[in-house]
Coordinates of C-alpha atoms and ligand atoms in Angstrom, one line a residue:
X1 CA 67.8 91.4 124.9
X2 CA 66.7 95.1 123.8
X3 CA 67.7 96.7 121.0
X4 CA 68.0 100.5 121.0
X5 CA 68.4 103.1 118.0
X6 CA 68.6 106.1 120.0
X7 CA 71.6 108.1 122.8
X8 CA 68.4 109.3 124.5
X9 CA 67.3 106.0 125.2
X10 CA 70.2 104.2 125.5
X11 CA 71.4 106.3 128.6
X12 CA 67.7 106.0 129.9
X13 CA 68.5 102.5 129.5
X14 CA 71.7 101.8 130.9
X15 CA 71.2 104.3 134.2
X16 CA 67.9 101.4 134.6
X17 CA 69.9 98.5 134.6
X18 CA 73.8 99.1 135.6
X19 CA 72.4 99.5 139.5
X20 CA 75.7 100.1 141.1
X21 CA 77.3 97.3 138.9
X22 CA 79.9 97.8 135.6
X23 CA 79.1 98.7 131.7
X24 CA 81.6 96.2 129.5
X25 CA 80.7 98.1 125.9
X26 CA 81.8 96.0 122.4
X27 CA 81.7 98.2 119.3
X28 CA 81.0 96.1 116.0
X29 CA 80.0 96.7 112.0
X30 CA 78.2 93.7 112.5
X31 CA 77.6 90.6 109.8
X32 CA 78.8 89.4 113.5
X33 CA 81.2 85.7 113.8
X34 CA 82.8 84.1 116.5
X35 CA 85.3 86.3 116.9
X36 CA 83.1 89.6 117.9
X37 CA 81.0 86.8 120.5
X38 CA 84.3 86.2 122.2
X39 CA 84.7 89.8 123.1
X40 CA 81.0 89.4 124.3
X41 CA 81.2 86.5 126.3
X42 CA 84.6 88.5 128.2
X43 CA 83.1 91.1 128.5
X44 CA 79.5 89.6 129.7
X45 CA 81.9 86.9 132.5
X46 CA 83.3 90.2 133.8
X47 CA 80.5 93.1 133.4
X48 CA 77.0 93.2 135.2
X49 CA 76.0 94.7 132.0
X50 CA 77.3 94.0 128.4
X51 CA 76.2 96.1 125.4
X52 CA 77.5 95.6 122.4
X53 CA 76.6 98.5 119.1
X54 CA 76.3 97.7 115.4
X55 CA 77.1 100.5 113.0
X56 CA 78.9 100.4 109.7
X57 CA 81.1 103.4 111.0
X58 CA 80.5 105.7 106.7
X59 CA 83.5 108.0 108.1
X60 CA 86.1 105.1 108.8
X61 CA 86.1 104.0 105.2
X62 CA 87.9 105.8 102.8
X63 CA 86.7 103.3 99.2
X64 CA 83.0 104.1 98.9
X65 CA 82.6 101.0 97.2
X66 CA 83.8 98.9 100.1
X67 CA 81.2 100.5 102.3
X68 CA 78.5 99.3 100.1
X69 CA 79.9 96.2 100.0
X70 CA 80.0 95.5 103.7
X71 CA 78.2 93.1 104.9
X72 CA 74.6 93.5 107.1
X73 CA 72.6 91.5 108.5
X74 CA 71.3 92.6 112.2
X75 CA 68.3 90.3 112.5
X76 CA 71.0 87.3 113.1
X77 CA 73.5 89.5 115.0
X78 CA 70.9 90.0 117.7
X79 CA 70.1 86.5 117.7
X80 CA 73.8 85.5 118.2
X81 CA 74.3 88.5 121.0
X82 CA 71.3 87.2 122.5
X83 CA 72.7 83.6 122.7
X84 CA 75.8 84.5 124.4
X85 CA 74.5 86.5 126.8
X86 CA 74.4 90.0 125.8
X87 CA 72.4 92.2 127.5
X88 CA 71.5 95.6 125.1
X89 CA 72.4 96.2 121.3
X90 CA 73.0 99.5 120.6
X91 CA 71.9 99.9 116.4
X92 CA 72.0 103.1 115.2
X93 CA 71.6 104.7 112.1
X94 CA 74.1 107.4 110.8
X95 CA 72.3 110.5 111.4
X96 CA 71.5 109.7 115.0
X97 CA 75.3 109.2 115.3
X98 CA 75.9 112.0 112.5
X99 CA 73.1 114.6 112.9
X100 CA 75.9 116.5 111.6
X101 CA 79.4 116.4 109.7
X102 CA 81.7 115.6 112.2
X103 CA 85.0 118.0 111.9
X104 CA 87.5 117.0 114.0
X105 CA 90.9 115.6 113.6
X106 CA 92.6 113.3 115.8
X107 CA 96.2 113.7 116.3
X108 CA 97.3 109.7 116.4
X109 CA 101.2 110.3 115.1
X110 CA 103.1 107.7 113.9
X111 CA 100.5 105.4 115.5
X112 CA 97.9 106.6 113.3
X113 CA 100.1 106.9 110.0
X114 CA 102.2 103.9 109.7
X115 CA 100.8 100.3 107.9
X116 CA 96.5 101.1 107.7
X117 CA 97.5 104.7 107.8
X118 CA 99.8 104.7 105.3
X119 CA 97.1 102.9 102.8
X120 CA 93.8 103.9 104.0
X121 CA 93.7 107.7 103.7
X122 CA 91.9 109.2 106.9
X123 CA 90.3 105.7 108.2
X124 CA 91.8 106.2 112.2
X125 CA 90.4 110.0 111.9
X126 CA 86.8 108.0 111.5
X127 CA 87.4 105.4 114.0
X128 CA 88.4 107.9 116.4
X129 CA 85.4 109.8 115.6
X130 CA 82.5 106.8 116.0
X131 CA 84.9 105.5 119.1
X132 CA 84.4 109.0 121.3
X133 CA 81.0 109.3 119.8
X134 CA 79.8 105.4 121.2
X135 CA 82.0 105.8 124.5
X136 CA 80.6 109.6 125.4
X137 CA 77.1 107.9 124.5
X138 CA 77.9 104.3 126.9
X139 CA 80.1 105.4 129.2
X140 CA 81.0 101.6 130.0
X141 CA 83.8 100.6 132.1
X142 CA 85.4 98.5 130.3
X143 CA 85.7 98.2 126.5
X144 CA 86.7 94.9 124.7
X145 CA 88.6 95.4 121.1
X146 CA 90.2 92.7 119.8
X147 CA 93.7 92.1 118.9
X148 CA 93.1 91.2 115.3
X149 CA 93.0 95.2 114.6
X150 CA 96.2 95.3 116.4
X151 CA 96.6 99.3 114.9
X152 CA 93.4 100.0 115.7
X153 CA 93.7 98.7 119.5
X154 CA 97.3 100.6 119.6
X155 CA 94.9 104.5 118.4
X156 CA 92.4 103.5 120.9
X157 CA 94.5 103.0 123.9
X158 CA 95.8 106.8 122.8
X159 CA 92.6 107.8 122.8
X160 CA 91.6 107.1 125.8
X161 CA 95.0 107.8 127.5
X162 CA 94.7 111.3 125.5
X163 CA 91.4 112.1 126.2
X164 CA 91.6 110.6 130.1
X165 CA 88.5 108.5 129.6
X166 CA 88.1 106.0 132.7
X167 CA 87.4 103.9 130.7
X168 CA 89.5 100.3 131.0
X169 CA 90.8 99.2 127.5
X170 CA 90.8 95.0 127.3
X171 CA 92.5 93.8 124.3
X172 CA 91.2 90.1 123.3
X173 CA 93.0 87.1 121.8
X174 CA 92.5 86.1 117.6
X175 CA 89.9 83.8 117.1
X176 CA 90.8 81.8 113.7
X177 CA 88.6 79.4 111.9
X178 CA 90.1 75.8 111.6
X179 CA 92.3 76.9 108.9
X180 CA 94.0 79.7 110.6
X181 CA 92.2 82.5 108.6
X182 CA 91.6 85.4 111.2
X183 CA 88.0 85.9 111.2
X184 CA 86.4 88.7 109.6
X185 CA 83.4 90.0 108.2
X186 CA 84.6 90.4 105.4
X187 CA 85.6 86.8 105.1
X188 CA 82.4 86.0 103.4
X189 CA 83.0 88.3 100.2
X190 CA 85.8 86.2 99.5
X191 CA 85.5 84.1 95.9
X192 CA 85.9 80.4 96.3
X193 CA 89.4 80.3 95.0
X194 CA 90.6 83.4 96.8
X195 CA 89.0 82.0 100.4
X196 CA 91.3 78.8 99.7
X197 CA 94.4 81.0 99.0
X198 CA 93.4 82.8 102.3
X199 CA 95.0 80.6 104.9
X200 CA 98.0 81.2 103.5
X201 CA 98.5 84.7 104.6
X202 CA 98.2 83.4 108.5
X203 CA 100.9 80.8 107.4
X204 CA 103.5 83.4 106.2
X205 CA 103.0 84.8 109.6
X206 CA 104.4 82.2 111.8
X207 CA 107.7 81.2 108.8
X208 CA 108.3 85.1 109.6
X209 CA 108.0 84.0 113.7
X210 CA 110.1 80.7 113.2
X211 CA 112.8 83.1 111.0
X212 CA 112.7 86.1 113.3
X213 CA 114.7 83.4 116.0
X214 CA 117.8 83.9 113.7
X215 CA 116.9 86.2 111.0
X216 CA 116.8 90.2 110.7
X217 CA 113.5 92.0 110.2
X218 CA 115.2 93.1 106.9
X219 CA 115.1 89.7 105.4
X220 CA 112.2 88.2 106.3
X221 CA 110.5 91.3 104.9
X222 CA 112.7 90.6 101.5
X223 CA 111.2 86.3 102.0
X224 CA 107.3 87.6 102.4
X225 CA 107.8 89.9 98.9
X226 CA 109.0 86.6 97.0
X227 CA 106.2 84.3 98.6
X228 CA 103.5 86.7 97.8
X229 CA 105.1 87.8 94.1
X230 CA 104.6 83.8 93.4
X231 CA 101.5 83.1 94.3
X232 CA 99.2 84.4 92.0
X233 CA 95.9 84.6 94.1
X234 CA 96.7 86.9 96.9
X235 CA 98.7 90.4 97.0
X236 CA 100.4 91.8 99.4
X237 CA 99.9 95.7 100.2
X238 CA 102.3 95.7 103.4
X239 CA 104.0 93.4 105.8
X240 CA 106.3 95.0 108.8
X241 CA 107.9 94.2 112.1
X242 CA 107.3 96.7 114.3
X243 CA 108.0 97.5 117.4
X244 CA 104.3 96.7 119.4
X245 CA 103.9 100.1 121.2
X246 CA 105.7 102.2 119.1
X247 CA 104.4 100.7 116.3
X248 CA 107.8 101.8 114.4
X249 CA 109.4 99.2 112.0
X250 CA 112.4 98.1 114.2
X251 CA 115.5 96.7 112.3
X252 CA 116.8 94.0 114.6
X253 CA 114.8 91.9 116.8
X254 CA 115.9 92.3 120.8
X255 CA 114.2 89.4 122.9
X256 CA 113.4 91.7 125.4
X257 CA 111.5 94.0 123.3
X258 CA 107.8 92.8 122.5
X259 CA 107.8 93.1 118.2
X260 CA 104.6 92.7 116.1
X261 CA 104.4 91.3 112.5
X262 CA 101.8 93.1 110.3
X263 CA 100.6 92.3 107.1
X264 CA 97.9 93.1 104.8
X265 CA 96.6 91.3 101.6
X266 CA 95.0 91.4 99.1
X267 CA 92.3 88.3 98.2
X268 CA 90.6 89.5 94.7
X269 CA 89.0 93.1 95.7
X270 CA 88.7 91.5 100.1
X271 CA 91.3 93.1 102.2
X272 CA 92.0 91.1 104.8
X273 CA 94.6 92.1 107.9
X274 CA 96.7 89.5 110.5
X275 CA 98.6 90.2 112.4
X276 CA 101.3 87.8 114.9
X277 CA 103.0 88.5 118.2
X278 CA 106.9 88.1 117.3
X279 CA 108.1 88.9 121.1
X280 CA 105.0 88.5 123.5
Ligands
AMP1 P1 84.1 94.9 113.4 O1 83.1 94.4 113.4 O2 85.2 94.4 112.2 O3 84.7 96.2 113.1 O4 85.5 94.3 114.7 C1 84.6 94.8 115.8 C2 85.8 94.3 117.7 O5 85.5 92.6 116.6 C3 87.3 95.0 116.7 O6 87.5 95.0 118.1 C4 88.2 94.0 116.1 O7 89.0 93.9 116.1 C5 86.7 92.3 116.9 N1 87.4 91.7 116.1 C6 87.5 90.9 114.5 N2 87.5 89.9 114.3 C7 88.3 89.2 115.5 C8 88.6 88.0 115.2 N3 88.9 87.1 114.1 N4 89.4 87.8 116.9 C9 89.2 88.8 117.6 N5 88.5 90.0 117.8 C10 88.3 90.1 116.3

């Protein structure tokens, strides 16, 4: 498996490798786990060439210390990717992706301003900047994104549609630890007691899903807030039940319209997100 550092090299190698076959692309920030690898596995099954990128993108971090703390382990990541059948790794440095400051502003509308957008100023603009640069560099046929980052997936779909990228976006299921905690590179940063408390996030989402059979979103919100108020290890940042397409908060549940419960929680200094589809 080749590890490529520059866009010029990447383009020439891809041209040779694909030979009329399709290219599947898995963008990541590294510190890989089974969640990332499930995306790679799906791409390997569906394409002639699979390329993963590893790049901790500074423009999507609104918190500088979060960027500094973000786990990095290129050597171990490459080993895992190779074992999974990945063909190429693109691991550029910051100057390669941003030879000069990127001043582009993306207009994602409510998809970008709600939930994560409200709490992480500029985050999705940074996601738009790096994903468009990576799409331009790789020119994949298909790109694989995890439903773990549910709002990000909506942003990427809009990016592809607004800029007419000829790329099929493939949403992939959330991979969880045996205790239900959604896998995340940030889980390695959790203190022991916070790690023990964290499976409550998924449990609370599953209860919310069950409650949605007979309760309104408003009463589920109230219940959720009370749950976290009495939890000394986890701090609720937001909980919202949203329309799965528009990401607008809903006031009643319609069995005919897909909706999703989304949550962000602080476990100490580590911010975790998760979601569960209420109506799929
Ligand atoms: P990241 O490295 O966190 O930027 O994630 C890279 C890709 O992996 C994104 O499309 C994520 O949604 C996806 N991903 C991260 N964690 C999981 C998970 N637990 N299950 C499925 N996909 C995931």
